[in-house]
mmCIF file of C-alpha atoms in Angstrom:
data_model
loop_
_atom_site.group_PDB
_atom_site.id
_atom_site.type_symbol
_atom_site.label_atom_id
_atom_site.label_comp_id
_atom_site.label_asym_id
_atom_site.label_seq_id
_atom_site.Cartn_x
_atom_site.Cartn_y
_atom_site.Cartn_z
ATOM 1 C CA MET A 1 0.000 0.025 -0.003
ATOM 2 C CA ASN A 2 2.909 2.380 0.694
ATOM 3 C CA ASN A 3 6.595 2.467 -0.034
ATOM 4 C CA ILE A 4 7.675 3.766 3.358
ATOM 5 C CA VAL A 5 10.025 1.665 5.369
ATOM 6 C CA LEU A 6 9.655 2.736 8.951
ATOM 7 C CA ARG A 7 12.530 1.958 11.224
ATOM 8 C CA SER A 8 13.217 2.474 14.922
ATOM 9 C CA LYS A 9 16.151 4.657 13.960
ATOM 10 C CA ASP A 10 13.798 7.002 12.020
ATOM 11 C CA LEU A 11 11.510 7.356 15.043
ATOM 12 C CA HIS A 12 14.407 8.236 17.358
ATOM 13 C CA GLU A 13 15.789 10.826 14.915
ATOM 14 C CA ALA A 14 12.415 12.553 14.693
ATOM 15 C CA HIS A 15 11.964 12.385 18.438
ATOM 16 C CA ASN A 16 15.390 13.954 18.953
ATOM 17 C CA ASP A 17 14.504 16.644 16.410
ATOM 18 C CA VAL A 18 11.376 17.484 18.384
ATOM 19 C CA LEU A 19 13.243 17.606 21.700
ATOM 20 C CA SER A 20 15.987 19.778 20.303
ATOM 21 C CA ASP A 21 13.597 22.180 18.485
ATOM 22 C CA ASP A 22 13.751 25.568 20.212
ATOM 23 C CA LYS A 23 9.976 25.867 20.427
ATOM 24 C CA TYR A 24 8.518 22.349 20.498
ATOM 25 C CA GLY A 25 11.239 20.798 22.717
ATOM 26 C CA LYS A 26 10.748 23.485 25.334
ATOM 27 C CA GLU A 27 7.001 23.107 25.254
ATOM 28 C CA TYR A 28 7.252 19.352 25.544
ATOM 29 C CA ARG A 29 9.427 19.689 28.615
ATOM 30 C CA LEU A 30 7.053 22.357 30.018
ATOM 31 C CA ILE A 31 4.158 19.887 29.806
ATOM 32 C CA GLU A 32 6.286 17.305 31.650
ATOM 33 C CA ASP A 33 7.245 19.860 34.339
ATOM 34 C CA VAL A 34 3.648 20.935 34.907
ATOM 35 C CA LEU A 35 2.317 17.378 35.082
ATOM 36 C CA LYS A 36 5.034 16.407 37.575
ATOM 37 C CA LYS A 37 4.267 19.468 39.708
ATOM 38 C CA TYR A 38 0.523 18.677 39.626
ATOM 39 C CA PRO A 39 0.431 14.901 39.195
ATOM 40 C CA ASN A 40 -3.036 14.236 40.592
ATOM 41 C CA ASN A 41 -6.368 14.839 38.903
ATOM 42 C CA LYS A 42 -8.412 15.312 42.056
ATOM 43 C CA THR A 43 -8.993 19.098 42.171
ATOM 44 C CA ILE A 44 -10.522 21.373 39.583
ATOM 45 C CA GLU A 45 -7.621 23.821 40.003
ATOM 46 C CA ASP A 46 -4.879 21.285 39.277
ATOM 47 C CA VAL A 47 -6.658 19.771 36.327
ATOM 48 C CA ALA A 48 -7.581 23.219 34.889
ATOM 49 C CA CYS A 49 -3.920 24.228 34.983
ATOM 50 C CA LYS A 50 -2.884 21.085 33.091
ATOM 51 C CA ILE A 51 -5.757 21.395 30.618
ATOM 52 C CA ALA A 52 -4.727 24.962 29.780
ATOM 53 C CA VAL A 53 -1.065 24.060 29.240
ATOM 54 C CA ILE A 54 -1.870 21.074 27.003
ATOM 55 C CA ASP A 55 -4.468 23.028 25.071
ATOM 56 C CA PHE A 56 -2.109 25.938 24.454
ATOM 57 C CA THR A 57 1.001 23.913 23.554
ATOM 58 C CA ASN A 58 -0.843 21.323 21.472
ATOM 59 C CA SER A 59 -3.375 23.572 19.722
ATOM 60 C CA THR A 60 -6.340 21.470 20.748
ATOM 61 C CA ASN A 61 -8.509 24.567 20.418
ATOM 62 C CA LEU A 62 -10.795 23.931 23.308
ATOM 63 C CA ARG A 63 -12.297 27.466 23.137
ATOM 64 C CA GLN A 64 -13.338 26.893 19.518
ATOM 65 C CA ASN A 65 -15.078 23.701 20.646
ATOM 66 C CA LYS A 66 -17.186 25.762 23.037
ATOM 67 C CA ILE A 67 -16.373 23.936 26.232
ATOM 68 C CA ASN A 68 -15.306 25.820 29.288
ATOM 69 C CA LEU A 69 -12.317 24.962 31.401
ATOM 70 C CA TYR A 70 -14.344 24.329 34.509
ATOM 71 C CA THR A 71 -16.641 21.774 32.813
ATOM 72 C CA LEU A 72 -13.811 19.830 31.305
ATOM 73 C CA ALA A 73 -11.816 19.836 34.562
ATOM 74 C CA LYS A 74 -14.924 18.631 36.437
ATOM 75 C CA ILE A 75 -15.358 15.749 33.992
ATOM 76 C CA ILE A 76 -11.774 14.645 34.464
ATOM 77 C CA THR A 77 -11.894 14.906 38.280
ATOM 78 C CA ASN A 78 -15.015 12.722 38.356
ATOM 79 C CA ILE A 79 -13.774 9.656 36.406
ATOM 80 C CA ASN A 80 -11.065 8.118 38.590
ATOM 81 C CA PHE A 81 -8.540 9.388 36.072
ATOM 82 C CA ASP A 82 -5.309 8.713 38.042
ATOM 83 C CA ALA A 83 -5.981 5.029 38.657
ATOM 84 C CA LYS A 84 -7.002 4.400 35.077
ATOM 85 C CA VAL A 85 -4.126 6.275 33.426
ATOM 86 C CA ALA A 86 -1.590 4.662 35.768
ATOM 87 C CA LYS A 87 -2.557 1.209 34.612
ATOM 88 C CA GLY A 88 -2.935 2.239 30.946
ATOM 89 C CA ASP A 89 -6.675 1.796 30.645
ATOM 90 C CA VAL A 90 -7.232 3.010 27.104
ATOM 91 C CA SER A 91 -10.998 3.123 27.557
ATOM 92 C CA LEU A 92 -10.285 6.326 29.533
ATOM 93 C CA VAL A 93 -10.011 8.368 26.291
ATOM 94 C CA SER A 94 -13.432 7.233 25.080
ATOM 95 C CA ASP A 95 -14.857 7.830 28.554
ATOM 96 C CA ILE A 96 -13.684 11.471 28.544
ATOM 97 C CA ILE A 97 -15.059 11.923 24.985
ATOM 98 C CA ARG A 98 -18.477 10.494 25.817
ATOM 99 C CA ARG A 99 -18.875 12.640 28.944
ATOM 100 C CA CYS A 100 -18.056 15.937 27.145
ATOM 101 C CA PRO A 101 -20.757 18.046 25.561
ATOM 102 C CA VAL A 102 -18.437 18.330 22.565
ATOM 103 C CA LYS A 103 -16.253 15.516 21.291
ATOM 104 C CA LEU A 104 -12.644 16.208 22.168
ATOM 105 C CA TYR A 105 -10.878 13.232 20.588
ATOM 106 C CA SER A 106 -7.516 14.972 20.128
ATOM 107 C CA PHE A 107 -7.446 16.603 23.533
ATOM 108 C CA ALA A 108 -8.511 13.460 25.402
ATOM 109 C CA SER A 109 -5.857 11.307 23.712
ATOM 110 C CA LYS A 110 -3.167 13.909 24.477
ATOM 111 C CA TYR A 111 -4.188 14.435 28.107
ATOM 112 C CA CYS A 112 -4.083 10.680 28.761
ATOM 113 C CA CYS A 113 -0.902 10.113 26.749
ATOM 114 C CA TYR A 114 1.087 12.808 28.538
ATOM 115 C CA HIS A 115 0.044 11.654 32.003
ATOM 116 C CA ASN A 116 0.765 8.016 31.171
ATOM 117 C CA THR A 117 4.182 8.853 29.699
ATOM 118 C CA PHE A 118 5.473 11.546 32.042
ATOM 119 C CA LEU A 119 4.120 10.284 35.341
ATOM 120 C CA TYR A 120 4.212 6.524 34.931
ATOM 121 C CA ASN A 121 6.887 6.048 32.215
ATOM 122 C CA ARG A 122 4.409 4.015 30.198
ATOM 123 C CA ASP A 123 3.414 4.059 26.557
ATOM 124 C CA ASP A 124 -0.206 2.882 26.454
ATOM 125 C CA TYR A 125 -1.791 5.771 24.563
ATOM 126 C CA SER A 126 -1.446 6.937 20.924
ATOM 127 C CA ILE A 127 -2.276 10.477 20.047
ATOM 128 C CA TYR A 128 -5.020 11.111 17.567
ATOM 129 C CA ASP A 129 -5.087 14.564 15.985
ATOM 130 C CA SER A 130 -5.423 16.229 12.589
ATOM 131 C CA VAL A 131 -1.859 15.433 11.554
ATOM 132 C CA VAL A 132 -2.330 11.735 12.351
ATOM 133 C CA LYS A 133 -5.745 11.697 10.714
ATOM 134 C CA LYS A 134 -4.323 13.157 7.511
ATOM 135 C CA HIS A 135 -1.045 11.283 7.295
ATOM 136 C CA LEU A 136 -1.622 7.881 8.917
ATOM 137 C CA PRO A 137 -2.689 6.382 5.593
ATOM 138 C CA GLU A 138 0.870 7.036 4.274
ATOM 139 C CA TYR A 139 2.205 4.582 6.863
ATOM 140 C CA ALA A 140 -0.553 1.980 6.641
ATOM 141 C CA THR A 141 0.499 -1.360 5.239
ATOM 142 C CA GLU A 142 -3.061 -2.085 4.112
ATOM 143 C CA LYS A 143 -6.291 -0.150 3.682
ATOM 144 C CA LEU A 144 -7.159 1.763 6.846
ATOM 145 C CA PRO A 145 -10.318 0.865 8.700
ATOM 146 C CA ALA A 146 -10.064 4.306 10.308
ATOM 147 C CA SER A 147 -12.969 6.165 8.801
ATOM 148 C CA LYS A 148 -15.232 5.636 11.858
ATOM 149 C CA TRP A 149 -12.720 5.831 14.734
ATOM 150 C CA ARG A 150 -13.503 9.452 15.456
ATOM 151 C CA LYS A 151 -17.237 9.335 14.658
ATOM 152 C CA ASN A 152 -17.868 6.314 16.860
ATOM 153 C CA PHE A 153 -15.453 7.447 19.609
ATOM 154 C CA ASN A 154 -13.736 4.175 19.255
ATOM 155 C CA TYR A 155 -10.297 5.121 20.587
ATOM 156 C CA GLU A 156 -9.532 1.570 21.656
ATOM 157 C CA THR A 157 -9.623 0.326 18.073
ATOM 158 C CA PHE A 158 -7.533 3.199 16.841
ATOM 159 C CA ASN A 159 -4.941 2.661 19.576
ATOM 160 C CA GLN A 160 -4.822 -1.083 18.778
ATOM 161 C CA TYR A 161 -4.354 -0.282 15.107
ATOM 162 C CA ILE A 162 -1.290 1.870 15.900
ATOM 163 C CA GLY A 163 0.244 -0.937 17.996
ATOM 164 C CA ASP A 164 -0.425 -3.475 15.268
ATOM 165 C CA LEU A 165 1.004 -1.193 12.601
ATOM 166 C CA LEU A 166 4.207 -0.693 14.638
ATOM 167 C CA ASP A 167 4.418 -4.472 15.132
ATOM 168 C CA GLU A 168 4.233 -4.942 11.346
ATOM 169 C CA TYR A 169 7.231 -2.643 10.978
ATOM 170 C CA GLY A 170 9.067 -4.690 13.593
ATOM 171 C CA ILE A 171 8.896 -1.849 16.156
ATOM 172 C CA THR A 172 7.615 -3.848 19.082
ATOM 173 C CA ALA A 173 6.941 -2.843 22.655
ATOM 174 C CA ALA A 174 9.665 -5.243 23.737
ATOM 175 C CA THR A 175 12.315 -3.471 21.653
ATOM 176 C CA GLU A 176 10.943 0.076 21.825
ATOM 177 C CA PRO A 177 9.153 0.702 25.116
ATOM 178 C CA GLN A 178 8.130 4.258 24.076
ATOM 179 C CA ARG A 179 7.200 3.357 20.518
ATOM 180 C CA ARG A 180 3.819 5.143 20.466
ATOM 181 C CA ARG A 181 5.386 8.413 21.659
ATOM 182 C CA LEU A 182 8.223 8.051 19.168
ATOM 183 C CA PHE A 183 5.798 7.288 16.287
ATOM 184 C CA ASP A 184 3.648 10.323 17.197
ATOM 185 C CA HIS A 185 6.683 12.585 17.135
ATOM 186 C CA TYR A 186 7.791 11.020 13.840
ATOM 187 C CA VAL A 187 4.412 11.513 12.076
ATOM 188 C CA TRP A 188 3.977 14.996 13.520
ATOM 189 C CA TYR A 189 7.517 16.278 12.854
ATOM 190 C CA LYS A 190 7.675 14.961 9.327
ATOM 191 C CA ASN A 191 4.295 16.439 8.406
ATOM 192 C CA LYS A 192 3.858 19.580 10.523
#
């Protein structure tokens, strides 16, 4: 389906490019610092702070989606977020999406991914955003079944697809423990 050969080396190069970029590297580390300073998702104030940082640095455009910060923070504080993200429960993304009055697929995947990565050194969540939506077909080894992932809020299927795709390229969780993060940086940096 494509002529791309994706290698672990390519993912690491893109990841290093992101981290060394004067703007994006600093913002990535800022997200990490804020999450480590406010690791829990129990108070509206802590969650609101993290939502604002992730929204601003990742252009999730929450204001355009007509959801207020308080409402979104309240949703997150009421879903046992910390326990679920710590164990890599990928249904958490769909849970956030379903509880919101507007469907925040990109934001929910990023909020879960960053917490899972920075606080628990895990790699259970793949980011879904406009860059992935547009460019994922270029990396697919067969026709994508993706057309309904967003419409049906089926994050679990999307996330599984990314894992299977990376397995097909020989980039396994055993050899690359942060493969989802690396792949996200690769797709984003090559296509931003």
